[in-house]
CSV table of C-alpha atoms in Angstrom, one decimal:
chain,number,residue,atom,x,y,z
T,261,UNK,CA,-19.4,14.5,0.2
T,262,UNK,CA,-17.5,11.4,1.2
T,263,UNK,CA,-16.3,9.9,4.5
T,264,UNK,CA,-12.8,10.1,3.2
T,265,UNK,CA,-13.1,13.9,2.8
T,266,UNK,CA,-14.3,14.2,6.4
T,267,UNK,CA,-11.3,12.1,7.6
T,268,UNK,CA,-9.0,14.3,5.6
T,269,UNK,CA,-10.5,17.4,7.2
T,270,UNK,CA,-10.2,16.0,10.7
T,271,UNK,CA,-6.5,15.0,10.0
T,272,UNK,CA,-5.7,18.6,8.9
T,273,UNK,CA,-7.4,20.0,12.0
T,274,UNK,CA,-5.5,17.5,14.3
T,275,UNK,CA,-2.0,17.9,12.7
T,276,UNK,CA,-2.1,21.6,11.7
T,277,UNK,CA,-0.4,21.3,8.3
T,278,UNK,CA,-1.2,19.6,5.0
T,279,UNK,CA,2.2,17.9,5.0
T,280,UNK,CA,1.8,16.3,8.5
T,281,UNK,CA,-1.8,15.3,7.7
T,282,UNK,CA,-0.8,13.7,4.4
T,283,UNK,CA,2.0,11.7,6.1
T,284,UNK,CA,-0.3,10.5,8.9
T,285,UNK,CA,-2.9,9.4,6.3
T,286,UNK,CA,-0.3,7.8,4.0
T,287,UNK,CA,-1.7,9.8,1.0
T,288,UNK,CA,-0.1,12.2,-1.4
T,289,UNK,CA,-0.4,15.9,-0.3
T,290,UNK,CA,-1.8,16.8,-3.7
T,291,UNK,CA,-4.6,14.2,-3.3
T,292,UNK,CA,-5.4,15.5,0.2
T,293,UNK,CA,-5.5,19.1,-1.1
T,294,UNK,CA,-7.8,18.3,-4.0
T,295,UNK,CA,-10.2,16.4,-1.8
T,296,UNK,CA,-10.5,19.3,0.6
T,297,UNK,CA,-11.0,21.8,-2.1
T,298,UNK,CA,-13.7,19.7,-3.6
T,299,UNK,CA,-15.4,19.5,-0.1
T,300,UNK,CA,-15.2,23.3,0.2
T,301,UNK,CA,-16.7,23.7,-3.3
T,302,UNK,CA,-19.6,21.4,-2.4
T,303,UNK,CA,-20.3,23.2,0.8
T,304,UNK,CA,-20.0,26.6,-0.8
T,305,UNK,CA,-17.5,28.2,1.6
T,306,UNK,CA,-14.0,28.1,2.9
T,307,UNK,CA,-13.2,25.6,5.7
T,308,UNK,CA,-9.4,26.2,5.9
T,309,UNK,CA,-7.2,29.2,6.3
T,310,UNK,CA,-3.6,29.1,5.3
T,311,UNK,CA,-1.4,30.7,7.9
T,312,UNK,CA,2.2,30.4,6.5
T,313,UNK,CA,3.0,26.7,6.6
T,314,UNK,CA,0.2,26.0,9.1
T,315,UNK,CA,-3.4,25.5,8.3
T,316,UNK,CA,-6.2,26.8,10.5
T,317,UNK,CA,-10.0,26.4,10.5
T,318,UNK,CA,-12.6,29.0,9.7
T,319,UNK,CA,-15.7,29.2,11.9
T,320,UNK,CA,-17.5,27.0,9.4
T,321,UNK,CA,-14.5,24.7,9.3
T,322,UNK,CA,-14.6,24.2,13.1
T,323,UNK,CA,-18.3,23.4,12.9
T,324,UNK,CA,-17.9,20.9,10.1
T,325,UNK,CA,-15.0,19.2,12.0
T,326,UNK,CA,-17.2,18.8,15.1
T,327,UNK,CA,-20.0,17.3,13.1
T,328,UNK,CA,-17.6,15.2,11.1
T,329,UNK,CA,-16.2,13.6,14.3
T,330,UNK,CA,-19.7,12.7,15.3
T,331,UNK,CA,-20.4,11.2,11.9
T,332,UNK,CA,-17.2,9.1,11.8
T,333,UNK,CA,-17.7,7.9,15.4
T,334,UNK,CA,-21.2,6.7,14.4
T,335,UNK,CA,-19.9,5.0,11.2
T,336,UNK,CA,-17.2,3.4,13.3
T,337,UNK,CA,-19.8,2.0,15.7
T,338,UNK,CA,-21.8,0.6,12.8
T,339,UNK,CA,-18.8,-1.0,11.2
T,340,UNK,CA,-17.9,-2.6,14.6
T,341,UNK,CA,-21.3,-4.4,14.4
T,342,UNK,CA,-20.5,-5.7,11.0
T,343,UNK,CA,-17.0,-6.8,12.0
T,344,UNK,CA,-18.3,-8.7,15.0
T,345,UNK,CA,-20.8,-10.5,12.7
T,346,UNK,CA,-18.1,-11.3,10.2
T,347,UNK,CA,-15.8,-12.6,12.9
T,348,UNK,CA,-18.6,-14.8,14.2
T,349,UNK,CA,-19.1,-16.3,10.7
T,350,UNK,CA,-15.5,-16.9,9.8
T,351,UNK,CA,-13.4,-19.6,11.6
T,352,UNK,CA,-9.7,-19.8,11.1
T,353,UNK,CA,-7.0,-17.2,10.5
T,354,UNK,CA,-7.5,-14.2,8.1
T,355,UNK,CA,-4.5,-12.5,6.6
T,356,UNK,CA,-4.8,-9.4,4.4
T,357,UNK,CA,-2.3,-8.6,1.6
T,358,UNK,CA,-2.1,-6.9,-1.8
T,359,UNK,CA,-2.9,-8.7,-5.0
T,360,UNK,CA,0.9,-8.8,-5.9
T,361,UNK,CA,2.0,-10.4,-2.6
T,362,UNK,CA,-1.0,-12.7,-2.5
T,363,UNK,CA,0.9,-14.8,-5.2
T,364,UNK,CA,3.7,-15.5,-2.7
T,365,UNK,CA,1.3,-15.9,0.3
T,366,UNK,CA,-1.1,-18.4,-1.3
T,367,UNK,CA,1.5,-20.1,-3.4
T,368,UNK,CA,4.2,-20.8,-0.8
T,369,UNK,CA,3.6,-19.7,2.8
T,370,UNK,CA,0.0,-20.6,3.5
T,371,UNK,CA,0.1,-24.1,1.9
T,372,UNK,CA,3.2,-25.0,4.0
T,373,UNK,CA,1.6,-23.7,7.2
T,374,UNK,CA,-1.7,-25.6,6.6
T,375,UNK,CA,0.3,-28.8,6.1
T,376,UNK,CA,2.0,-28.3,9.4
T,377,UNK,CA,-1.1,-27.0,11.2
T,378,UNK,CA,-4.1,-28.7,9.5
T,379,UNK,CA,-6.5,-27.5,12.2
T,380,UNK,CA,-6.1,-23.8,11.3
T,381,UNK,CA,-7.5,-22.9,7.9
T,382,UNK,CA,-6.2,-19.6,6.5
T,383,UNK,CA,-8.3,-17.1,4.5
T,384,UNK,CA,-6.3,-14.7,2.4
T,385,UNK,CA,-8.1,-11.3,1.9
T,386,UNK,CA,-6.8,-9.5,-1.2
T,387,UNK,CA,-6.7,-5.7,-0.8
T,388,UNK,CA,-6.3,-3.0,-3.5
T,389,UNK,CA,-3.5,-1.2,-1.7
T,390,UNK,CA,-1.1,-1.3,1.2
T,391,UNK,CA,-3.2,1.3,3.0
T,392,UNK,CA,-6.2,-1.0,2.8
T,393,UNK,CA,-4.1,-3.8,4.3
T,394,UNK,CA,-3.1,-1.6,7.2
T,395,UNK,CA,-6.7,-0.6,7.8
T,396,UNK,CA,-7.9,-4.2,7.7
T,397,UNK,CA,-5.4,-5.1,10.4
T,398,UNK,CA,-6.1,-2.0,12.5
T,399,UNK,CA,-9.8,-2.6,12.4
T,400,UNK,CA,-9.5,-6.3,13.5
T,401,UNK,CA,-11.1,-7.5,10.2
T,402,UNK,CA,-7.8,-9.5,9.7
T,403,UNK,CA,-5.3,-10.6,12.3
T,404,UNK,CA,-2.3,-10.2,10.2
T,405,UNK,CA,-1.2,-8.4,7.0
T,406,UNK,CA,1.6,-9.1,4.5
T,407,UNK,CA,3.0,-5.9,3.0
T,408,UNK,CA,6.2,-4.5,1.7
T,409,UNK,CA,8.1,-1.7,3.4
T,410,UNK,CA,7.6,0.9,4.8
T,411,UNK,CA,5.3,0.0,7.7
T,412,UNK,CA,3.6,2.6,9.9
T,413,UNK,CA,5.0,2.8,13.4
T,414,UNK,CA,1.7,2.0,15.1
T,415,UNK,CA,2.0,-1.6,13.8
T,416,UNK,CA,4.4,-4.4,14.7
T,417,UNK,CA,6.3,-5.9,11.9
T,418,UNK,CA,8.1,-9.2,11.3
T,419,UNK,CA,10.5,-9.2,8.3
T,420,UNK,CA,9.8,-12.1,6.1
T,421,UNK,CA,12.1,-11.7,3.1
T,422,UNK,CA,13.7,-9.2,0.7
T,423,UNK,CA,12.5,-9.0,-2.9
T,424,UNK,CA,14.5,-7.6,-5.7
T,425,UNK,CA,12.7,-4.9,-7.7
T,426,UNK,CA,13.3,-5.4,-11.4
T,427,UNK,CA,12.2,-3.8,-14.7
T,428,UNK,CA,9.9,-6.0,-16.7
T,429,UNK,CA,9.8,-5.0,-20.4
T,430,UNK,CA,8.5,-6.2,-23.8
T,431,UNK,CA,11.2,-8.2,-25.8
T,432,UNK,CA,11.3,-5.3,-28.3
T,433,UNK,CA,12.9,-2.9,-25.7
T,434,UNK,CA,16.7,-2.6,-26.4
T,435,UNK,CA,18.0,-2.0,-22.9
T,436,UNK,CA,21.2,-3.3,-21.0
T,437,UNK,CA,21.1,-5.8,-18.2
T,438,UNK,CA,21.7,-4.7,-15.5
T,439,UNK,CA,20.1,-1.4,-16.3
T,440,UNK,CA,21.4,2.0,-15.0
T,441,UNK,CA,18.7,3.9,-13.2
T,442,UNK,CA,19.3,6.9,-15.4
T,443,UNK,CA,17.9,5.0,-18.4
T,444,UNK,CA,14.4,5.2,-16.8
T,445,UNK,CA,14.3,8.8,-17.9
T,446,UNK,CA,11.7,8.9,-20.8
T,447,UNK,CA,11.0,5.2,-20.6
T,448,UNK,CA,7.4,4.3,-21.4
T,449,UNK,CA,5.9,2.6,-18.3
T,450,UNK,CA,2.7,1.3,-16.7
T,451,UNK,CA,2.3,3.0,-13.3
T,452,UNK,CA,-0.3,3.2,-10.4
T,453,UNK,CA,-3.0,5.9,-10.5
T,454,UNK,CA,-1.7,9.4,-10.1
T,455,UNK,CA,-2.3,10.5,-6.5
T,456,UNK,CA,-2.3,7.0,-5.0
T,457,UNK,CA,0.1,6.1,-2.2
T,458,UNK,CA,2.2,3.7,-4.4
T,459,UNK,CA,2.4,6.3,-7.2
T,460,UNK,CA,3.6,8.9,-4.8
T,461,UNK,CA,6.3,6.5,-3.5
T,462,UNK,CA,7.5,5.9,-7.1
T,463,UNK,CA,7.5,9.6,-8.0
T,464,UNK,CA,9.6,10.4,-4.9
T,465,UNK,CA,12.1,7.7,-5.9
T,466,UNK,CA,12.2,9.0,-9.5
T,467,UNK,CA,12.8,12.5,-8.2
T,468,UNK,CA,15.7,11.3,-6.0
T,469,UNK,CA,17.2,9.6,-9.1
T,470,UNK,CA,16.6,12.7,-11.3
T,471,UNK,CA,14.6,10.6,-13.8
T,472,UNK,CA,11.1,11.0,-15.3
T,473,UNK,CA,9.6,7.9,-17.0
T,474,UNK,CA,6.5,8.4,-19.3
T,475,UNK,CA,3.3,6.9,-17.9
T,476,UNK,CA,1.5,5.1,-20.8
T,477,UNK,CA,-0.9,3.3,-18.5
T,478,UNK,CA,-2.1,4.6,-15.2
T,479,UNK,CA,-4.1,2.1,-13.1
T,480,UNK,CA,-4.0,0.3,-9.8
T,481,UNK,CA,-5.0,-2.9,-11.5
T,482,UNK,CA,-1.9,-4.9,-12.1
T,483,UNK,CA,-3.6,-7.1,-14.7
T,484,UNK,CA,-3.5,-4.0,-16.9
T,485,UNK,CA,0.2,-3.5,-16.2
T,486,UNK,CA,0.8,-7.1,-17.3
T,487,UNK,CA,-1.2,-6.6,-20.4
T,488,UNK,CA,0.7,-3.4,-21.3
T,489,UNK,CA,4.0,-5.3,-21.2
T,490,UNK,CA,2.6,-8.3,-23.2
T,491,UNK,CA,1.1,-5.9,-25.8
T,492,UNK,CA,4.4,-4.0,-26.1
T,493,UNK,CA,3.1,-0.7,-24.8
T,494,UNK,CA,5.6,-0.2,-22.0
T,495,UNK,CA,7.6,-1.6,-19.0
T,496,UNK,CA,6.7,-2.0,-15.4
T,497,UNK,CA,8.4,-2.4,-12.0
T,498,UNK,CA,7.8,-5.6,-10.1
T,499,UNK,CA,9.4,-8.2,-7.9
T,500,UNK,CA,11.7,-10.6,-9.7
T,501,UNK,CA,10.4,-13.9,-8.2
T,502,UNK,CA,6.7,-12.9,-8.9
T,503,UNK,CA,7.5,-11.5,-12.4
T,504,UNK,CA,9.3,-14.8,-13.3
T,505,UNK,CA,6.2,-16.8,-12.3
T,506,UNK,CA,3.8,-14.6,-14.2
T,507,UNK,CA,5.7,-13.7,-17.4
T,508,UNK,CA,8.1,-16.7,-17.9
T,509,UNK,CA,9.8,-16.0,-21.2
T,510,UNK,CA,7.1,-13.6,-22.5
T,511,UNK,CA,9.0,-10.6,-21.2
T,512,UNK,CA,12.5,-9.5,-20.4
T,513,UNK,CA,13.3,-9.1,-16.7
T,514,UNK,CA,16.3,-6.9,-15.9
T,515,UNK,CA,18.1,-6.0,-12.6
T,516,UNK,CA,19.0,-2.4,-11.9
T,517,UNK,CA,22.5,-1.0,-11.3
T,518,UNK,CA,22.7,-0.6,-8.4
T,519,UNK,CA,20.1,-3.3,-7.4
T,520,UNK,CA,17.0,-2.4,-5.4
T,521,UNK,CA,15.7,-4.6,-2.6
T,522,UNK,CA,12.5,-4.1,-0.7
T,523,UNK,CA,11.6,-5.9,2.6
T,524,UNK,CA,8.3,-7.8,2.9
T,525,UNK,CA,6.9,-8.3,6.4
T,526,UNK,CA,4.0,-9.7,8.3
T,527,UNK,CA,2.3,-6.9,10.4
T,528,UNK,CA,-0.2,-6.8,13.3
T,529,UNK,CA,-1.4,-4.5,16.0
T,530,UNK,CA,0.6,-4.2,19.3
T,531,UNK,CA,-2.3,-6.0,21.1
T,532,UNK,CA,-2.5,-9.8,21.4
T,533,UNK,CA,-2.8,-11.4,18.0
T,534,UNK,CA,-4.7,-14.5,19.0
T,535,UNK,CA,-3.6,-18.1,19.2
T,536,UNK,CA,-3.9,-18.8,15.5
T,537,UNK,CA,-2.1,-15.7,14.4
T,538,UNK,CA,0.7,-16.4,17.0
T,539,UNK,CA,1.0,-20.0,15.5
T,540,UNK,CA,1.4,-18.5,12.0
T,541,UNK,CA,4.0,-16.0,13.3
T,542,UNK,CA,5.9,-18.7,15.1
T,543,UNK,CA,5.9,-20.8,11.9
T,544,UNK,CA,7.3,-17.8,10.0
T,545,UNK,CA,9.9,-17.1,12.6
T,546,UNK,CA,11.2,-20.7,12.4
T,547,UNK,CA,11.8,-19.9,8.8
T,548,UNK,CA,14.1,-17.0,9.7
T,549,UNK,CA,11.8,-14.1,10.1
T,550,UNK,CA,13.2,-11.2,11.9
T,551,UNK,CA,11.1,-8.7,13.9
T,552,UNK,CA,11.6,-5.0,14.0
T,553,UNK,CA,9.5,-2.0,15.1
T,554,UNK,CA,9.8,-0.2,11.8
T,555,UNK,CA,11.0,-1.5,8.5
């Protein structure tokens, strides 16, 4: 039994359907369903009752939900103690981001900010996924997050830039440039882990385009993606500016036809962000950042 399974069960109880719960949690519905079936198997009984498109709770399910809320409230209180201790140890501004966008943040934005504002050191926290960045900001562990779209509506967003999504392939791949999206069908690719939020986004896009690439590598570690391209195993999707800095001439970088652009934004909670975070946002805004409620 995991805390994640308990959170999933509570979300289904609160939202009434698997679809709504999965959207609220920013996870794939299949991953949510598998986690809850595993929980039912471990407890040895049914917790959920399917009622058409809605999902209800059995008597045991209602009892587990009540206990789960108590457990998660207690865990949250314990985590608050740790966050307070961490905040007391760390001075300066903390910004969460993914490993991919950390390249842009640490290589360009943060150094320029620290030159202009030398009294505010910036600590960049690298997270495994966008969802981890959102949770870091919501919990107060970091004041800001740098992510790509879409951004949940409970967070404020400041659009920073648009990155072109490109195909990065081994030199041996004989493909046109720009490349029609239809040619992704059957292409060997490195992809995120099946069931992850990023993989679900990719699969939704592929379904819209009526293409089905072949996943030869499935991992959330982008180092393995890079290795698969360098070893000639398959291609990957990445941002052009980051791919150029990482691969140089070791891989072929192709635009798509039509091109695909994704917004990158700084995010924070609606509450006051603190003096240092406001200084960073003002610095970014002077560089042409545009704010929106939902990108």
